[in-house]
Structure formats: structure tokens, C-alpha cells
Short mmCIF file of C-alpha atoms and ligand atoms in Angstrom, two decimals:
data_model
loop_
_atom_site.label_atom_id
_atom_site.label_comp_id
_atom_site.label_asym_id
_atom_site.label_seq_id
_atom_site.Cartn_x
_atom_site.Cartn_y
_atom_site.Cartn_z
CA MET A 12 96.51 18.28 57.82
CA THR A 13 92.94 18.15 56.48
CA THR A 14 90.28 19.62 58.75
CA ILE A 15 86.53 19.18 58.81
CA ARG A 16 86.33 22.81 57.68
CA ALA A 17 88.41 22.01 54.57
CA VAL A 18 86.07 19.17 53.62
CA PHE A 19 83.08 21.44 54.27
CA GLU A 20 84.57 24.11 52.01
CA ALA A 21 85.22 21.56 49.25
CA MET A 22 81.60 20.42 49.48
CA ASP A 23 80.45 24.04 49.42
CA GLU A 24 82.44 24.65 46.25
CA PHE A 25 81.02 21.63 44.46
CA ALA A 26 77.43 21.81 45.77
CA PRO A 27 76.98 25.26 47.37
CA PHE A 28 75.06 25.05 50.64
CA SER A 29 73.45 28.39 49.79
CA HIS A 30 71.49 26.55 47.07
CA GLN A 31 69.56 24.45 49.59
CA GLU A 32 65.79 24.84 49.92
CA SER A 33 64.57 27.23 52.61
CA TRP A 34 63.10 24.35 54.67
CA ASP A 35 66.27 22.28 54.47
CA ASN A 36 69.07 21.91 56.99
CA SER A 37 72.20 21.16 54.99
CA GLY A 38 75.62 22.12 56.33
CA LEU A 39 78.13 21.16 59.01
CA LEU A 40 75.61 19.96 61.59
CA VAL A 41 77.79 18.32 64.23
CA GLY A 42 81.42 18.72 65.13
CA ASP A 43 84.47 20.91 65.42
CA PRO A 44 85.49 22.61 62.14
CA GLN A 45 89.13 22.63 63.28
CA ALA A 46 89.26 18.89 63.97
CA PRO A 47 91.64 16.93 61.74
CA VAL A 48 90.30 14.27 59.40
CA THR A 49 92.22 11.23 58.23
CA LYS A 50 89.23 8.93 57.68
CA ALA A 51 85.64 9.64 56.70
CA VAL A 52 82.53 7.62 55.96
CA VAL A 53 80.18 8.69 53.13
CA THR A 54 76.57 7.57 53.39
CA LEU A 55 73.01 8.42 52.42
CA ASP A 56 71.88 8.52 56.08
CA ILE A 57 73.57 8.59 59.47
CA THR A 58 72.10 5.82 61.58
CA LYS A 59 73.41 4.41 64.86
CA ALA A 60 75.02 1.58 62.91
CA VAL A 61 76.84 4.10 60.73
CA VAL A 62 78.09 5.97 63.83
CA ASN A 63 79.41 2.66 65.20
CA GLU A 64 81.04 1.91 61.86
CA ALA A 65 82.80 5.29 61.97
CA LYS A 66 83.88 4.71 65.58
CA THR A 67 85.24 1.23 64.84
CA GLU A 68 87.22 2.52 61.90
CA GLY A 69 88.50 5.60 63.68
CA ALA A 70 86.77 7.98 61.25
CA GLN A 71 86.47 11.58 62.45
CA LEU A 72 83.83 12.62 59.93
CA ILE A 73 80.67 11.37 58.27
CA VAL A 74 79.45 12.99 55.07
CA SER A 75 75.79 12.25 54.43
CA HIS A 76 72.99 13.28 52.11
CA HIS A 77 70.08 13.37 54.57
CA PRO A 78 70.52 15.80 57.48
CA VAL A 79 71.22 14.18 60.84
CA LEU A 80 69.45 17.12 62.50
CA PHE A 81 66.34 18.28 60.74
CA HIS A 82 63.42 19.15 63.01
CA PRO A 83 64.32 21.35 65.98
CA ALA A 84 65.46 19.03 68.79
CA LYS A 85 64.20 19.60 72.32
CA THR A 86 66.44 17.03 73.92
CA PHE A 87 69.93 15.74 73.27
CA LEU A 88 70.07 12.33 74.92
CA SER A 89 72.47 9.44 74.68
CA ASP A 90 70.24 7.31 72.44
CA SER A 91 70.10 9.98 69.73
CA VAL A 92 72.42 9.89 66.76
CA PRO A 93 73.63 13.53 67.09
CA TYR A 94 74.55 12.87 70.74
CA GLN A 95 76.46 9.73 69.80
CA LEU A 96 78.33 11.61 67.09
CA ALA A 97 79.27 14.42 69.44
CA ALA A 98 80.23 12.02 72.25
CA ALA A 99 82.56 10.17 69.87
CA GLY A 100 84.01 13.42 68.51
CA ILE A 101 82.76 12.64 65.01
CA GLY A 102 81.65 15.49 62.76
CA ALA A 103 78.71 15.38 60.35
CA ILE A 104 78.49 17.30 57.10
CA CYS A 105 75.08 16.86 55.50
CA ALA A 106 74.43 17.96 51.92
CA HIS A 107 70.76 17.43 51.18
CA THR A 108 68.90 19.65 48.68
CA SER A 109 72.20 21.41 47.91
CA LEU A 110 73.46 18.06 46.58
CA ASP A 111 70.18 17.34 44.77
CA VAL A 112 70.62 20.35 42.50
CA ALA A 113 74.41 20.28 42.03
CA ALA A 114 76.01 19.28 38.75
CA GLY A 115 77.48 15.92 39.70
CA GLY A 116 74.95 15.62 42.54
CA VAL A 117 72.06 13.23 43.11
CA ASN A 118 70.15 13.85 39.90
CA SER A 119 73.21 13.99 37.65
CA CYS A 120 74.38 10.69 39.09
CA LEU A 121 70.91 9.19 38.65
CA ALA A 122 70.63 10.30 35.02
CA ASP A 123 74.17 9.07 34.33
CA ARG A 124 73.49 5.70 35.95
CA LEU A 125 70.44 5.28 33.70
CA GLY A 126 72.55 6.14 30.68
CA LEU A 127 70.49 9.21 29.75
CA ILE A 128 72.01 11.39 27.07
CA ARG A 129 71.38 15.05 26.16
CA GLN A 130 70.48 15.89 29.75
CA ARG A 131 68.67 19.09 30.55
CA PRO A 132 66.77 20.56 33.51
CA PHE A 133 63.42 19.12 34.56
CA VAL A 134 62.03 21.39 37.31
CA TRP A 135 63.40 24.86 37.97
CA GLU A 136 63.97 25.68 41.62
CA ASN A 137 65.47 28.44 43.70
CA THR A 138 65.14 31.11 41.08
CA ARG A 139 67.50 33.92 41.94
CA PHE A 140 67.30 37.44 40.57
CA TYR A 141 70.10 39.78 39.74
CA ARG A 142 71.08 42.66 41.97
CA LYS A 143 72.06 46.00 40.45
CA LEU A 144 75.05 47.56 42.15
CA VAL A 145 75.56 51.30 41.71
CA VAL A 146 78.81 52.84 42.90
CA PHE A 147 79.86 56.49 42.87
CA CYS A 148 83.57 57.02 42.37
CA PRO A 149 86.10 59.68 41.36
CA HIS A 150 86.47 59.59 37.59
CA GLU A 151 90.15 58.53 37.64
CA TYR A 152 89.28 55.46 39.71
CA THR A 153 86.35 54.22 37.62
CA ASP A 154 88.42 51.80 35.52
CA ARG A 155 90.12 50.31 38.53
CA ILE A 156 86.85 49.82 40.44
CA HIS A 157 85.09 48.46 37.37
CA CYS A 158 87.87 45.94 36.91
CA ALA A 159 87.82 44.86 40.58
CA MET A 160 84.03 44.40 40.52
CA LYS A 161 84.23 42.41 37.29
CA GLU A 162 86.91 40.14 38.75
CA ALA A 163 84.72 39.50 41.81
CA GLY A 164 81.80 38.38 39.65
CA ALA A 165 79.77 41.46 38.64
CA GLY A 166 78.73 42.35 35.11
CA THR A 167 78.42 38.93 33.47
CA LEU A 168 75.51 38.87 31.05
CA GLY A 169 75.28 35.72 28.91
CA ASP A 170 78.49 35.52 26.90
CA TYR A 171 79.56 39.05 27.86
CA ALA A 172 81.78 39.91 30.82
CA GLY A 173 82.35 43.19 32.64
CA CYS A 174 79.09 44.75 31.40
CA ALA A 175 78.65 48.18 32.99
CA PHE A 176 77.14 51.57 32.42
CA VAL A 177 79.04 54.71 33.41
CA SER A 178 77.62 58.22 33.61
CA SER A 179 79.32 61.33 34.92
CA GLY A 180 78.15 63.93 37.40
CA GLU A 181 79.03 65.84 40.49
CA GLY A 182 79.39 64.33 43.94
CA ARG A 183 79.08 66.59 46.98
CA PHE A 184 80.06 65.97 50.55
CA LEU A 185 81.09 67.74 53.70
CA PRO A 186 83.89 65.90 55.55
CA LEU A 187 83.27 66.17 59.31
CA ASP A 188 86.00 66.85 61.86
CA GLU A 189 86.89 63.19 62.40
CA ALA A 190 87.05 62.39 58.66
CA LYS A 191 90.24 61.62 56.75
CA PRO A 192 88.97 62.50 53.28
CA PHE A 193 90.68 61.37 50.09
CA LEU A 194 89.46 64.62 48.51
CA GLY A 195 88.93 67.93 50.33
CA LYS A 196 89.40 68.95 53.95
CA PRO A 197 87.34 68.50 57.12
CA GLY A 198 84.82 71.27 57.52
CA GLU A 199 84.83 72.34 53.84
CA TRP A 200 82.30 71.38 51.17
CA GLU A 201 83.81 69.28 48.40
CA TYR A 202 82.42 69.16 44.84
CA ALA A 203 84.00 66.23 43.00
CA LYS A 204 83.77 65.03 39.43
CA GLU A 205 82.43 61.53 39.95
CA ASP A 206 81.17 58.64 37.87
CA ARG A 207 78.12 56.54 38.55
CA LEU A 208 79.15 52.97 37.76
CA GLU A 209 76.35 50.41 37.42
CA MET A 210 76.76 46.65 37.14
CA ILE A 211 74.52 43.65 37.62
CA CYS A 212 75.53 40.86 39.94
CA PRO A 213 74.11 37.47 40.97
CA PRO A 214 72.94 37.59 44.60
CA SER A 215 75.50 35.01 45.67
CA LYS A 216 78.32 37.35 44.67
CA VAL A 217 77.09 40.65 46.11
CA GLU A 218 79.24 40.47 49.24
CA ALA A 219 82.41 39.58 47.34
CA VAL A 220 81.80 42.30 44.76
CA LEU A 221 81.18 44.95 47.44
CA ALA A 222 84.34 43.88 49.26
CA ALA A 223 86.35 44.17 46.04
CA MET A 224 84.78 47.55 45.31
CA ARG A 225 85.71 48.88 48.77
CA LYS A 226 89.28 47.67 48.33
CA ALA A 227 89.66 49.42 44.98
CA HIS A 228 87.80 52.59 46.00
CA PRO A 229 89.91 55.47 47.35
CA TYR A 230 87.18 56.94 49.56
CA GLU A 231 86.94 56.33 53.28
CA GLU A 232 83.17 55.91 52.86
CA PRO A 233 82.29 54.87 49.31
CA ALA A 234 78.69 55.64 48.35
CA PHE A 235 76.86 52.74 46.76
CA ASP A 236 73.39 51.27 46.31
CA VAL A 237 72.24 47.69 45.93
CA PHE A 238 68.92 47.27 44.10
CA GLU A 239 66.88 44.12 43.69
CA THR A 240 65.77 43.53 40.13
CA THR A 241 63.37 41.12 38.52
CA ALA A 242 65.85 40.08 35.85
CA LEU A 243 66.61 36.37 36.09
CA ALA A 244 70.15 35.58 37.20
CA ASP A 245 70.15 31.86 37.70
CA SER A 246 68.13 28.90 38.89
CA ASP A 247 68.80 25.39 40.00
CA SER A 248 67.39 22.40 38.24
CA LEU A 249 65.75 19.78 40.37
CA GLY A 250 65.72 16.59 38.37
CA LEU A 251 66.87 16.10 34.80
CA ILE A 252 65.39 15.04 31.49
CA GLY A 253 67.37 12.94 29.05
CA PHE A 254 67.05 10.35 26.30
CA LEU A 255 67.67 6.63 26.26
CA ASP A 256 69.95 5.33 23.50
CA ALA A 257 67.07 3.33 22.11
CA GLN A 258 63.41 3.25 22.97
CA GLN A 259 62.11 0.54 25.29
CA GLN A 260 58.67 -0.83 26.01
CA PRO A 261 57.36 0.23 29.44
CA GLU A 262 57.74 -3.24 31.00
CA GLU A 263 61.25 -3.61 29.67
CA PHE A 264 62.07 -0.10 30.88
CA ALA A 265 60.95 -0.91 34.43
CA GLY A 266 63.28 -3.93 34.45
CA TYR A 267 66.09 -1.82 33.04
CA ILE A 268 65.69 0.73 35.86
CA GLY A 269 65.63 -2.00 38.50
CA GLN A 270 68.85 -3.49 37.18
CA ARG A 271 70.66 -0.22 36.66
CA LEU A 272 69.80 0.95 40.17
CA ARG A 273 70.39 -2.51 41.67
CA ALA A 274 67.01 -2.04 43.35
CA GLY A 275 65.59 -4.74 45.59
CA GLY A 276 62.26 -4.13 43.87
CA LEU A 277 60.14 -1.37 42.42
CA ARG A 278 56.60 -0.33 41.59
CA TYR A 279 55.61 0.98 38.21
CA VAL A 280 52.74 2.08 36.07
CA PRO A 281 53.24 1.06 32.42
CA GLY A 282 52.47 3.94 30.12
CA GLN A 283 50.74 3.85 26.76
CA ARG A 284 53.77 4.41 24.55
CA PRO A 285 57.38 3.26 24.22
CA VAL A 286 59.91 5.06 26.43
CA LYS A 287 62.67 7.20 24.97
CA ARG A 288 62.54 10.57 26.74
CA VAL A 289 62.82 10.22 30.51
CA ALA A 290 62.61 12.55 33.51
CA VAL A 291 64.42 11.58 36.71
CA LEU A 292 64.15 12.99 40.20
CA GLY A 293 65.96 11.22 43.04
CA GLY A 294 64.17 10.80 46.37
CA ALA A 295 60.54 11.80 46.88
CA GLY A 296 59.37 13.12 43.51
CA GLY A 297 55.80 11.87 43.12
CA ASP A 298 54.50 15.43 43.08
CA THR A 299 56.25 16.03 39.75
CA VAL A 300 53.97 13.63 37.85
CA THR A 301 51.90 16.61 36.67
CA LYS A 302 55.03 18.37 35.47
CA ALA A 303 56.27 15.23 33.69
CA VAL A 304 52.95 14.95 31.86
CA ALA A 305 53.07 18.65 30.99
CA VAL A 306 56.56 18.50 29.47
CA GLY A 307 55.61 15.38 27.54
CA VAL A 308 58.27 12.91 28.69
CA ASP A 309 57.54 9.22 28.13
CA ALA A 310 58.56 8.18 31.65
CA LEU A 311 59.31 9.53 35.10
CA VAL A 312 61.69 7.71 37.45
CA THR A 313 61.52 8.75 41.09
CA GLY A 314 60.70 7.46 44.59
CA ASP A 315 58.03 7.68 47.31
CA VAL A 316 55.12 7.91 44.87
CA LYS A 317 51.62 8.08 46.37
CA HIS A 318 48.55 6.20 45.19
CA HIS A 319 46.86 9.21 43.59
CA GLN A 320 50.07 10.00 41.73
CA LEU A 321 50.17 6.46 40.30
CA LEU A 322 46.58 7.01 39.15
CA GLU A 323 47.44 10.36 37.62
CA ALA A 324 50.24 8.74 35.59
CA MET A 325 47.96 5.90 34.52
CA GLU A 326 45.28 8.29 33.30
CA ALA A 327 47.86 10.33 31.40
CA GLY A 328 49.54 7.30 29.78
CA LEU A 329 52.88 8.15 31.44
CA THR A 330 55.23 5.37 32.44
CA LEU A 331 55.96 6.01 36.11
CA VAL A 332 58.66 4.07 37.92
CA ASP A 333 58.82 4.30 41.71
CA ALA A 334 62.24 2.78 42.28
CA GLY A 335 62.28 3.83 45.94
CA HIS A 336 63.85 6.72 47.80
CA PHE A 337 66.98 4.73 48.61
CA SER A 338 67.76 3.38 45.14
CA THR A 339 67.20 6.69 43.37
CA GLU A 340 69.56 8.50 45.74
CA ASP A 341 72.16 5.90 46.69
CA VAL A 342 73.63 6.47 43.21
CA VAL A 343 75.32 9.65 44.47
CA VAL A 344 77.27 8.10 47.34
CA GLU A 345 80.06 6.37 45.42
CA PRO A 346 80.72 9.28 43.03
CA LEU A 347 80.74 11.68 46.01
CA CYS A 348 83.21 9.43 47.79
CA SER A 349 85.49 9.37 44.73
CA ARG A 350 85.24 13.12 44.31
CA LEU A 351 86.25 13.75 47.93
CA ALA A 352 89.02 11.16 47.79
CA ALA A 353 90.46 12.82 44.68
CA ARG A 354 90.28 16.24 46.36
CA PHE A 355 91.87 15.02 49.63
CA PRO A 356 94.25 12.17 48.73
CA GLN A 357 95.60 12.08 52.29
CA VAL A 358 92.15 11.24 53.70
CA VAL A 359 90.52 7.82 53.35
CA PHE A 360 86.88 8.18 52.27
CA HIS A 361 84.75 5.10 51.99
CA LYS A 362 81.12 4.38 51.42
CA SER A 363 79.37 3.04 54.49
CA ALA A 364 79.32 -0.73 54.39
CA VAL A 365 76.49 -0.98 56.90
CA PHE A 366 73.89 1.39 55.45
CA GLY A 367 71.63 0.05 52.75
CA ASP A 368 68.00 0.09 51.67
CA PRO A 369 65.97 -0.36 54.85
CA ALA A 370 63.08 -1.84 52.80
CA ARG A 371 62.67 -5.47 51.78
CA TYR A 372 60.48 -6.45 48.82
CA TRP A 373 57.96 -9.22 48.66
CA THR A 374 56.32 -10.10 45.36
CA ALA A 375 53.23 -12.19 44.83
CA SER A 376 53.94 -14.99 42.39
CA ARG A 377 51.95 -14.48 39.23
ZN1 ZN B 419 66.27 11.92 50.00
#
């Protein structure tokens, strides 16, 4: 039996919720983690129509990109979507900025849909720094503890695994009456030959590494320190840069984007040079125009661009395509659906048939 928790954990593995922005609210937002799931709807947003769709189809879960609860709610009334979900016993897992930055998430899917090759990061986000873990252990146990910490994720530095520094010294302690010491006796000072074992660790793995260390350590109360460092461990990339197969003129490029994204319409600023190197950022990415100009791409494809950002692109000669929030993010829904269906073959996942671009486009005839 597949539970909502199992789907949540699969999402967390693929697009870790810990990678969301501090202002975001991604996670399991409505529902009972223990509830079984046989059918689920995958959608960009959870609207009332999507809740009704899930109800009609007997789905117990909706997986969405935009959070169904975002600003703190002061009421919880029957006309609100979270209430309707809860009343129908339908869970909601929302993966917002965690899905934006994931490999295979919004921006990967957008770059893939546009056929961009040689993809690399556009904007670095969520920079995380290493922690330094220092553990004091009896000399004979150093290898065992080192190995356990390595297995749990400490000590990886570039292409090197298990990196550590070990120095020897003397540990001193006085076991109190209640203690059950591995070395020495209660009430008597113990002087032990100990090693100081140091390893770096990404912040996301500190808890697992400490748990593994405690398991491998013979002491009742292992002594250890966790230091913050300023050495870069990892970052997420928001948006991607890649190359088109062949360069296109700005006008042609705008049409290409519209077709590839099956957009109802789009706005664009034609740049002053052909387009080959392209930055993409799904959703609201107008504030990255400056960055796109700085890194020298020929075009930026995003959504929700403001007037002054269009002007900034025009002045800089950058081709800027505002293909809309919906079209630049909807690209993730089908691949996410397929990924979940492959992971849980016993559950039916389908893309919402009722949620689409809320905008309609009107064009003046030329
Ligand atoms: Zn969005």
C-alpha cells in the first residue's frame, strides 16, 4: 500500500524540501501522511476545479508546484481550497522552490523542452557551507568511526572520499557515580589515549553523520564539536544556461519559444544579435535581466517580466522573452507525473485536465 508519506519521501529524495527558499512553504501542506494513495492528480496549482477533479476521480492526493497554503491563514472556511481538500480527505504535497532548483525540476524541464544543450547553472542560490565535525575517540576505534562517518556522508572533497585528519593526544574524564564508562571506573580519573578525528560534512548530512558516529563510538557520551566554516559545500542553481543547436534571429526565436511551450501568446523584446546562448528561468524571473546581461547570454526566457525590465533588456540589446508564468512552469508537470508513476506503479498519477493557463491573449492585427 502506498501512503502519502511514501510519495512525500520520494519527492524529498528527488527534489529535497530542505532546498526551498526561506520564504517558501513547500512540503506536505494538507492531509494525513498515513493515508493510502491509489490515485493522484499532478498540477501546477490547486484550484477549486482541481479539488473537484480529484474528488470526482477518487484521488486521495494532489501534487502541485505552487503551495496551496502560503501566507499565514487566519480563517479556514468552506470556500477555501485547503478546507475543501481537508473536508474531502485529499492530501496536498506542494514542491515549489525545491522543485525549481532540482535536477529534473522546473528549469531542467524548461531547458530540455527548448532543446538547450550543454546546460549549466544560471543563478546560484541557497549557498551552503561545510561543517567541520571533530570527534574524540579511543585510538583503537578511530578507523571504525572514520568509516561510519564516511559512509554517512562526511569527508567528501571533490573527487576524494573519506578525507580526514587524525591527531593523537590524551583524553581525561571523571566518570560520576551513575556512569557506565567504557574505560575506567566511576569515581576515578581516567587518562585515555585518544584520537582527534576531523572531517568536513555538508550541512544536510550533519545529523546522519553524528548518528553514525554515535553508533560506532564505544563511549556512553562521545565528545564532539561541530564548527561552521566558510568553505563552500554546495549551492543550488536557479535557472539554466544552454545553447541552441543553431542560432536564430530574435523574431524567429520568439516564435520558436511560443511553439515549444505551446504558449497562448507571449511578449518579447528583440535583441540586437542572433540568439544562440540562452538563459531560462521558469516562473517570475524578470529580476534576472541584469544577471543575463552580465553573463552575456543572447536571450533570456522567463515569465512575469515588468515594464522596466523590458526596457533594461532593450537598452542592453538582450532578447527577452516573457512566455508567461504558466507556460514556463507547466513544462514540469508531465515529467513529474511520469517520474512518480514510474516510482509507484500501483498508483495512478495523471496531470490535471482542468487546470491550464488562466490568461487569454489578444493581439492587435498589424
Ligand atoms: Zn511559479
